[in-house]
Amino acid sequence: MNNLLAVKIGNLPLQNPIMPASGTFDTTLEPLIDFNQLGAFVTKTFTQSRRSGNALPRICEVSSGMLNAIGIPSKGVEHYISDVVPFFNRYQPPLVASISANTAAEFAQLAEILTDVKGIAAIEANISCPNIEAHGKAFAIAADSTKKVIKMLRRATPLPLWAKLTPNTGDIISVAKAVEDEGGDAIVVGNTLLGMAIDVKTRRPKLGNIMGGFSGPAIKPINLRMTYQCFKHVSIPVIGCGGIETLNDVLEYLLAGATAVQVGTANFIEPTIMTDLVQQLTDYCQANNIKSMTDLIGQVDDTPFEPYTALS
Ligand SMILES: Cc1cc2nc3c(=O)[nH]c(=O)nc-3n(C[C@H](O)[C@H](O)[C@H](O)COP(=O)(O)O)c2cc1C
């Protein structure tokens, strides 16, 4: 284990702070990168039962990023336990199971099933997904629906519980506090921003679902700002995610208060990006006399700037 980069998410130790963002990484990367170099594995969100996902097309490129509306196709929990868990357990990094459900009770039921499965180190509750009891609004849009689902999840499982928040909320601080109040172990900030693209020749939306999640470099300032706000207002670890492509992006998230980061869209452009970032972060720390990640995490110098006093 490379101690220089080691971090802890609650009680879960990670050898380094770099991990994939759910849905942007899977077993097919195995021949391309050394999986043992990652901080953790976060797998594609799955649901308890099988579901087929959204109509095609499910992704499209836009300026500075991409849109996706995959719709969480899922082979169900039995497949996850029989195929996905054993695959990743051949490697050292801890396995984080990203889960989704239509209701708080269904979330809790799935978490309870996973609790008894050997080889799952943490649950990432993708509460950025639609809540059927709130007319399809994502659980993490509001503090009250977040409270309800995290409370039920917390009762259902003693496994480390991460909550993945949505930047589509207008009140990220209240939502993050709701996770902390109900016993969540970490928050992931965050998921995609709701977007849309139209093919002007056909006048058809570019996504089968019409709207979809916007990800990539353009969303970095938004999710970085929310990471900073959450770090300032909750004491559980914050995991930053959104638009990370370079070492500079990783450093910004760490300085803003992220204990670890997730890399998403960039995996599609450069499949070796995550292990490249681990190496670049190691080199940066060595070159800059950084002894541990605590020298970086939350270390942005945000002392107030001098007031502007000149007359206009
Ligand atoms: C094709 C695609 C599929 C995704 N699937 C999931 C998913 O299943 N669960 C989830 O929580 N987030 C999912 N996401 C969101 C990413 O995990 C990540 O939060 C988001 O893309 C922002 O990071 P990025 O800008 O680095 O991509 C998906 C993103 C993309 C682009």
Coordinates of C-alpha atoms and ligand atoms in Angstrom, one line a residue:
M1 CA 0.0 0.0 0.0
N2 CA 1.3 3.5 -1.0
N3 CA 0.8 5.3 2.4
L4 CA 1.4 8.7 0.8
L5 CA -1.9 8.6 -1.0
A6 CA -3.9 6.6 1.6
V7 CA -7.2 8.0 2.7
K8 CA -10.1 6.8 4.9
I9 CA -13.8 7.1 4.0
G10 CA -15.3 6.7 7.5
N11 CA -13.8 3.4 8.6
L12 CA -13.0 2.2 5.1
P13 CA -9.3 2.6 4.2
L14 CA -8.4 3.3 0.6
Q15 CA -4.9 3.0 -0.8
N16 CA -5.4 6.2 -2.8
P17 CA -8.3 8.7 -3.4
I18 CA -8.9 7.8 -7.1
M19 CA -11.9 5.6 -8.0
P20 CA -14.3 5.3 -10.9
A21 CA -17.7 7.0 -11.0
S22 CA -20.5 4.5 -11.2
G23 CA -21.6 3.6 -14.8
T24 CA -18.4 4.7 -16.5
F25 CA -16.3 1.7 -15.7
D26 CA -16.6 -2.0 -15.9
T27 CA -14.9 -5.3 -16.3
T28 CA -14.0 -4.5 -19.9
L29 CA -11.2 -2.2 -18.7
E30 CA -9.4 -5.1 -17.2
P31 CA -6.9 -5.6 -20.0
L32 CA -6.1 -1.9 -20.2
I33 CA -5.3 -0.9 -16.6
D34 CA -4.0 -2.5 -13.4
F35 CA -7.1 -2.7 -11.3
N36 CA -5.0 -3.2 -8.2
Q37 CA -3.9 0.5 -8.5
L38 CA -7.3 2.0 -8.0
G39 CA -8.5 3.3 -4.7
A40 CA -11.8 1.4 -4.9
F41 CA -14.2 -0.1 -7.4
V42 CA -17.6 1.6 -7.8
T43 CA -19.8 -0.5 -10.0
K44 CA -22.6 0.5 -12.3
T45 CA -25.8 1.1 -10.4
F46 CA -28.1 -1.9 -10.2
T47 CA -31.6 -2.5 -8.9
Q48 CA -33.1 -5.5 -7.1
S49 CA -35.0 -6.8 -10.0
R50 CA -34.1 -6.9 -13.7
R51 CA -35.0 -3.8 -15.8
S52 CA -34.1 -2.9 -19.4
G53 CA -33.4 0.9 -19.2
N54 CA -34.3 3.7 -21.5
A55 CA -35.1 3.8 -25.3
L56 CA -32.1 4.3 -27.6
P57 CA -30.1 6.5 -28.3
R58 CA -28.8 6.6 -24.7
I59 CA -25.8 8.9 -25.1
C60 CA -24.7 11.8 -27.2
E61 CA -21.7 14.2 -27.3
V62 CA -22.2 17.9 -26.6
S63 CA -19.8 20.8 -26.2
S64 CA -17.4 20.1 -23.3
G65 CA -19.1 16.9 -22.2
M66 CA -21.8 14.3 -22.9
L67 CA -25.4 13.6 -22.2
N68 CA -26.6 10.2 -21.1
A69 CA -30.0 8.7 -20.3
I70 CA -29.1 5.0 -19.9
G71 CA -32.0 4.5 -17.4
I72 CA -30.2 2.1 -15.1
P73 CA -30.6 -1.2 -17.0
S74 CA -30.0 -3.9 -14.5
K75 CA -29.5 -7.7 -14.4
G76 CA -30.8 -7.7 -10.8
V77 CA -29.2 -8.4 -7.5
E78 CA -28.8 -12.2 -8.0
H79 CA -26.5 -11.5 -11.0
Y80 CA -24.6 -8.9 -9.1
I81 CA -23.9 -11.4 -6.3
S82 CA -23.1 -14.3 -8.6
D83 CA -21.0 -12.5 -11.2
V84 CA -20.0 -9.0 -10.3
V85 CA -18.8 -9.5 -6.7
P86 CA -16.6 -12.5 -7.4
F87 CA -15.0 -10.7 -10.4
F88 CA -13.9 -7.7 -8.5
N89 CA -13.0 -9.7 -5.3
R90 CA -10.1 -11.1 -7.3
Y91 CA -8.5 -7.7 -6.8
Q92 CA -7.4 -5.8 -3.7
P93 CA -9.4 -2.5 -3.9
P94 CA -12.7 -2.5 -1.9
L95 CA -15.9 -3.0 -3.9
V96 CA -18.5 -0.3 -3.6
A97 CA -22.0 -1.4 -4.8
S98 CA -24.0 1.4 -6.3
I99 CA -27.7 0.7 -5.9
S100 CA -31.0 2.3 -6.9
A101 CA -34.6 1.7 -6.2
N102 CA -38.0 3.3 -6.8
T103 CA -38.9 3.8 -3.2
A104 CA -37.2 4.2 0.2
A105 CA -38.5 0.8 1.3
E106 CA -37.1 -0.9 -1.8
F107 CA -33.7 0.8 -1.3
A108 CA -33.7 -0.6 2.3
Q109 CA -34.7 -4.1 1.1
L110 CA -31.8 -4.2 -1.4
A111 CA -29.3 -2.9 1.2
E112 CA -30.4 -5.6 3.6
I113 CA -29.8 -8.3 0.9
L114 CA -26.3 -7.0 0.2
T115 CA -25.4 -6.8 3.9
D116 CA -24.9 -10.6 4.1
V117 CA -22.8 -10.8 0.9
K118 CA -19.1 -11.3 1.5
G119 CA -16.9 -9.0 -0.5
I120 CA -19.0 -5.8 -0.6
A121 CA -17.1 -3.1 1.3
A122 CA -19.7 -0.3 1.1
I123 CA -23.0 0.7 -0.5
E124 CA -23.3 3.8 -2.6
A125 CA -27.0 4.8 -2.7
N126 CA -27.6 6.5 -6.0
I127 CA -30.3 8.8 -4.6
S128 CA -30.0 11.0 -7.6
C129 CA -32.5 8.6 -9.2
P130 CA -36.3 9.2 -9.5
N131 CA -38.4 8.6 -6.4
I132 CA -41.7 7.1 -7.5
E133 CA -43.4 8.4 -4.3
A134 CA -42.4 12.0 -5.2
H135 CA -43.7 12.0 -8.8
G136 CA -40.3 11.0 -10.1
K137 CA -38.3 13.7 -8.5
A138 CA -34.9 12.5 -7.4
F139 CA -34.7 11.6 -3.7
A140 CA -31.7 13.9 -3.3
I141 CA -33.5 16.9 -4.7
A142 CA -34.9 17.7 -1.2
A143 CA -33.8 17.2 2.4
D144 CA -37.0 15.5 3.5
S145 CA -37.0 12.7 0.9
T146 CA -33.2 12.3 1.5
K147 CA -33.8 12.0 5.2
K148 CA -36.4 9.3 4.7
V149 CA -34.4 7.1 2.4
I150 CA -31.1 7.4 4.4
K151 CA -32.9 6.6 7.6
M152 CA -34.4 3.4 6.1
L153 CA -31.1 2.5 4.5
R154 CA -29.2 3.0 7.8
R155 CA -31.6 0.8 9.7
A156 CA -31.3 -1.9 7.0
T157 CA -27.5 -2.2 6.9
P158 CA -24.4 -1.8 9.0
L159 CA -22.3 -1.6 5.8
P160 CA -20.6 1.8 5.2
L161 CA -23.2 3.9 3.5
W162 CA -22.4 6.5 0.9
A163 CA -25.1 8.8 -0.6
K164 CA -24.6 10.1 -4.1
L165 CA -26.2 13.5 -4.4
T166 CA -27.5 15.4 -7.4
P167 CA -26.3 18.9 -8.4
N168 CA -29.8 19.4 -9.7
T169 CA -31.0 20.3 -6.2
G170 CA -31.2 24.0 -5.2
D171 CA -30.1 23.2 -1.7
I172 CA -27.1 20.9 -1.6
I173 CA -26.2 21.9 2.0
S174 CA -29.5 20.8 3.5
V175 CA -29.5 17.6 1.5
A176 CA -25.9 16.8 2.7
K177 CA -26.9 17.6 6.3
A178 CA -29.8 15.2 6.0
V179 CA -27.5 12.4 5.0
E180 CA -25.2 13.1 7.9
D181 CA -28.1 13.4 10.4
E182 CA -29.5 10.1 9.4
G183 CA -26.2 8.2 9.8
G184 CA -24.7 8.2 6.3
D185 CA -21.0 7.6 6.3
A186 CA -20.0 9.7 3.3
I187 CA -21.5 11.8 0.5
V188 CA -20.6 11.7 -3.2
V189 CA -20.9 15.1 -4.9
G190 CA -22.2 14.5 -7.3
N191 CA -24.1 13.1 -10.2
T192 CA -24.9 14.7 -13.6
L193 CA -26.9 17.9 -14.3
L194 CA -30.1 17.5 -16.3
G195 CA -29.7 18.5 -19.9
M196 CA -31.0 18.2 -23.4
A197 CA -29.8 18.3 -27.1
I198 CA -31.8 18.4 -30.3
D199 CA -30.9 17.3 -33.8
V200 CA -32.0 20.3 -35.9
K201 CA -32.1 18.3 -39.1
T202 CA -34.6 15.8 -37.8
R203 CA -36.0 18.0 -35.1
R204 CA -35.8 15.0 -32.8
P205 CA -34.2 15.0 -29.3
K206 CA -30.8 13.4 -29.5
L207 CA -31.7 11.1 -26.6
G208 CA -34.5 8.5 -26.6
N209 CA -35.4 9.7 -23.1
I210 CA -35.5 13.4 -24.4
M211 CA -33.6 14.6 -21.4
G212 CA -30.5 13.2 -19.8
G213 CA -27.5 13.7 -17.5
F214 CA -24.9 16.2 -18.5
S215 CA -21.3 15.2 -17.5
G216 CA -17.7 16.0 -18.3
P217 CA -15.4 19.0 -17.9
A218 CA -18.2 21.6 -18.2
I219 CA -19.8 20.5 -14.9
K220 CA -16.6 20.7 -12.9
P221 CA -17.0 24.2 -11.5
I222 CA -20.5 23.4 -10.3
N223 CA -19.8 20.1 -8.6
L224 CA -16.5 21.5 -7.2
R225 CA -18.4 24.4 -5.7
M226 CA -20.9 21.9 -4.1
T227 CA -18.1 19.8 -2.8
Y228 CA -16.7 22.9 -1.1
Q229 CA -20.0 23.8 0.4
C230 CA -20.6 20.3 1.7
F231 CA -17.2 20.1 3.2
K232 CA -17.9 23.3 5.1
H233 CA -21.2 22.2 6.4
V234 CA -20.9 18.4 7.2
S235 CA -18.2 16.5 9.0
I236 CA -18.6 13.1 7.2
P237 CA -16.2 12.7 4.2
V238 CA -17.1 14.2 0.9
I239 CA -16.2 12.3 -2.3
G240 CA -15.9 14.8 -5.3
C241 CA -17.1 13.9 -8.7
G242 CA -17.8 15.8 -11.9
G243 CA -15.6 16.7 -14.8
I244 CA -12.3 15.3 -13.6
E245 CA -9.8 14.8 -16.4
T246 CA -6.4 16.0 -15.1
L247 CA -4.2 16.1 -12.0
N248 CA -5.2 19.7 -11.6
D249 CA -8.8 18.7 -11.4
V250 CA -8.0 16.1 -8.7
L251 CA -6.0 18.7 -6.7
E252 CA -8.8 21.3 -6.9
Y253 CA -11.4 18.8 -5.6
L254 CA -9.0 17.7 -2.8
L255 CA -8.3 21.3 -1.8
A256 CA -12.1 22.1 -1.9
G257 CA -12.5 19.4 0.7
A258 CA -12.9 16.1 -1.1
T259 CA -11.3 13.1 0.7
A260 CA -11.4 11.1 -2.5
V261 CA -12.6 11.6 -6.1
Q262 CA -14.5 9.7 -8.8
V263 CA -13.6 9.8 -12.4
G264 CA -16.4 9.4 -14.9
T265 CA -16.7 10.6 -18.5
A266 CA -12.9 10.9 -18.9
N267 CA -12.7 7.1 -18.7
F268 CA -14.4 7.0 -22.2
I269 CA -11.9 9.3 -23.7
E270 CA -8.7 8.0 -22.1
P271 CA -9.2 4.5 -20.6
T272 CA -6.0 4.6 -18.6
I273 CA -6.9 8.0 -17.0
M274 CA -7.5 6.7 -13.5
T275 CA -4.2 4.9 -13.1
D276 CA -2.4 7.8 -14.9
L277 CA -3.9 10.1 -12.2
V278 CA -2.7 7.9 -9.4
Q279 CA 0.8 8.1 -10.8
Q280 CA 0.6 11.8 -11.4
L281 CA -0.7 12.5 -7.9
T282 CA 2.2 10.4 -6.4
D283 CA 4.7 12.4 -8.5
Y284 CA 3.1 15.7 -7.5
C285 CA 3.2 14.8 -3.8
Q286 CA 6.9 13.8 -4.0
A287 CA 7.9 16.9 -5.9
N288 CA 6.0 19.2 -3.5
N289 CA 6.9 17.7 -0.2
I290 CA 3.4 16.6 0.5
K291 CA 3.5 13.9 3.2
S292 CA -0.1 12.8 3.3
M293 CA -3.5 13.6 1.7
T294 CA -4.4 15.6 4.8
D295 CA -1.9 18.2 3.5
L296 CA -4.3 18.7 0.6
I297 CA -7.8 17.8 1.7
G298 CA -9.8 21.0 2.5
Q299 CA -6.6 23.1 2.3
V300 CA -7.9 25.8 -0.1
D301 CA -6.9 29.2 1.3
D302 CA -10.3 30.8 1.4
T303 CA -9.5 33.7 3.7
P304 CA -11.4 36.7 2.6
F305 CA -9.8 38.8 -0.2
E306 CA -9.2 42.4 0.4
P307 CA -12.4 44.4 -0.1
Y308 CA -12.5 46.4 -3.4
T309 CA -12.4 50.0 -2.3
A310 CA -11.7 52.0 -5.5
L311 CA -14.5 54.3 -6.6
S312 CA -16.0 53.7 -10.0
Ligands
LIG1 C1 -22.7 6.8 -19.5 C2 -22.8 7.2 -18.1 C3 -23.5 6.3 -17.2 C4 -23.7 6.7 -15.9 N1 -24.3 5.8 -15.0 C5 -24.4 6.1 -13.7 C6 -25.0 5.1 -12.8 O1 -25.4 4.0 -13.2 N2 -25.1 5.5 -11.5 C7 -24.6 6.7 -11.0 O2 -24.7 7.0 -9.8 N3 -24.1 7.6 -11.9 C8 -24.0 7.3 -13.2 N4 -23.4 8.2 -14.0 C9 -22.9 9.5 -13.5 C10 -21.4 9.4 -13.1 O3 -21.1 8.4 -12.2 C11 -20.9 10.8 -12.6 O4 -21.5 11.1 -11.4 C12 -21.1 11.9 -13.6 O5 -20.9 11.4 -14.9 C13 -20.2 13.1 -13.3 O6 -18.9 12.8 -13.4 P1 -18.0 13.0 -14.8 O7 -18.3 14.5 -15.2 O8 -16.6 12.8 -14.4 O9 -18.5 12.1 -15.8 C14 -23.2 7.9 -15.4 C15 -22.5 8.8 -16.2 C16 -22.3 8.5 -17.6 C17 -21.6 9.4 -18.4

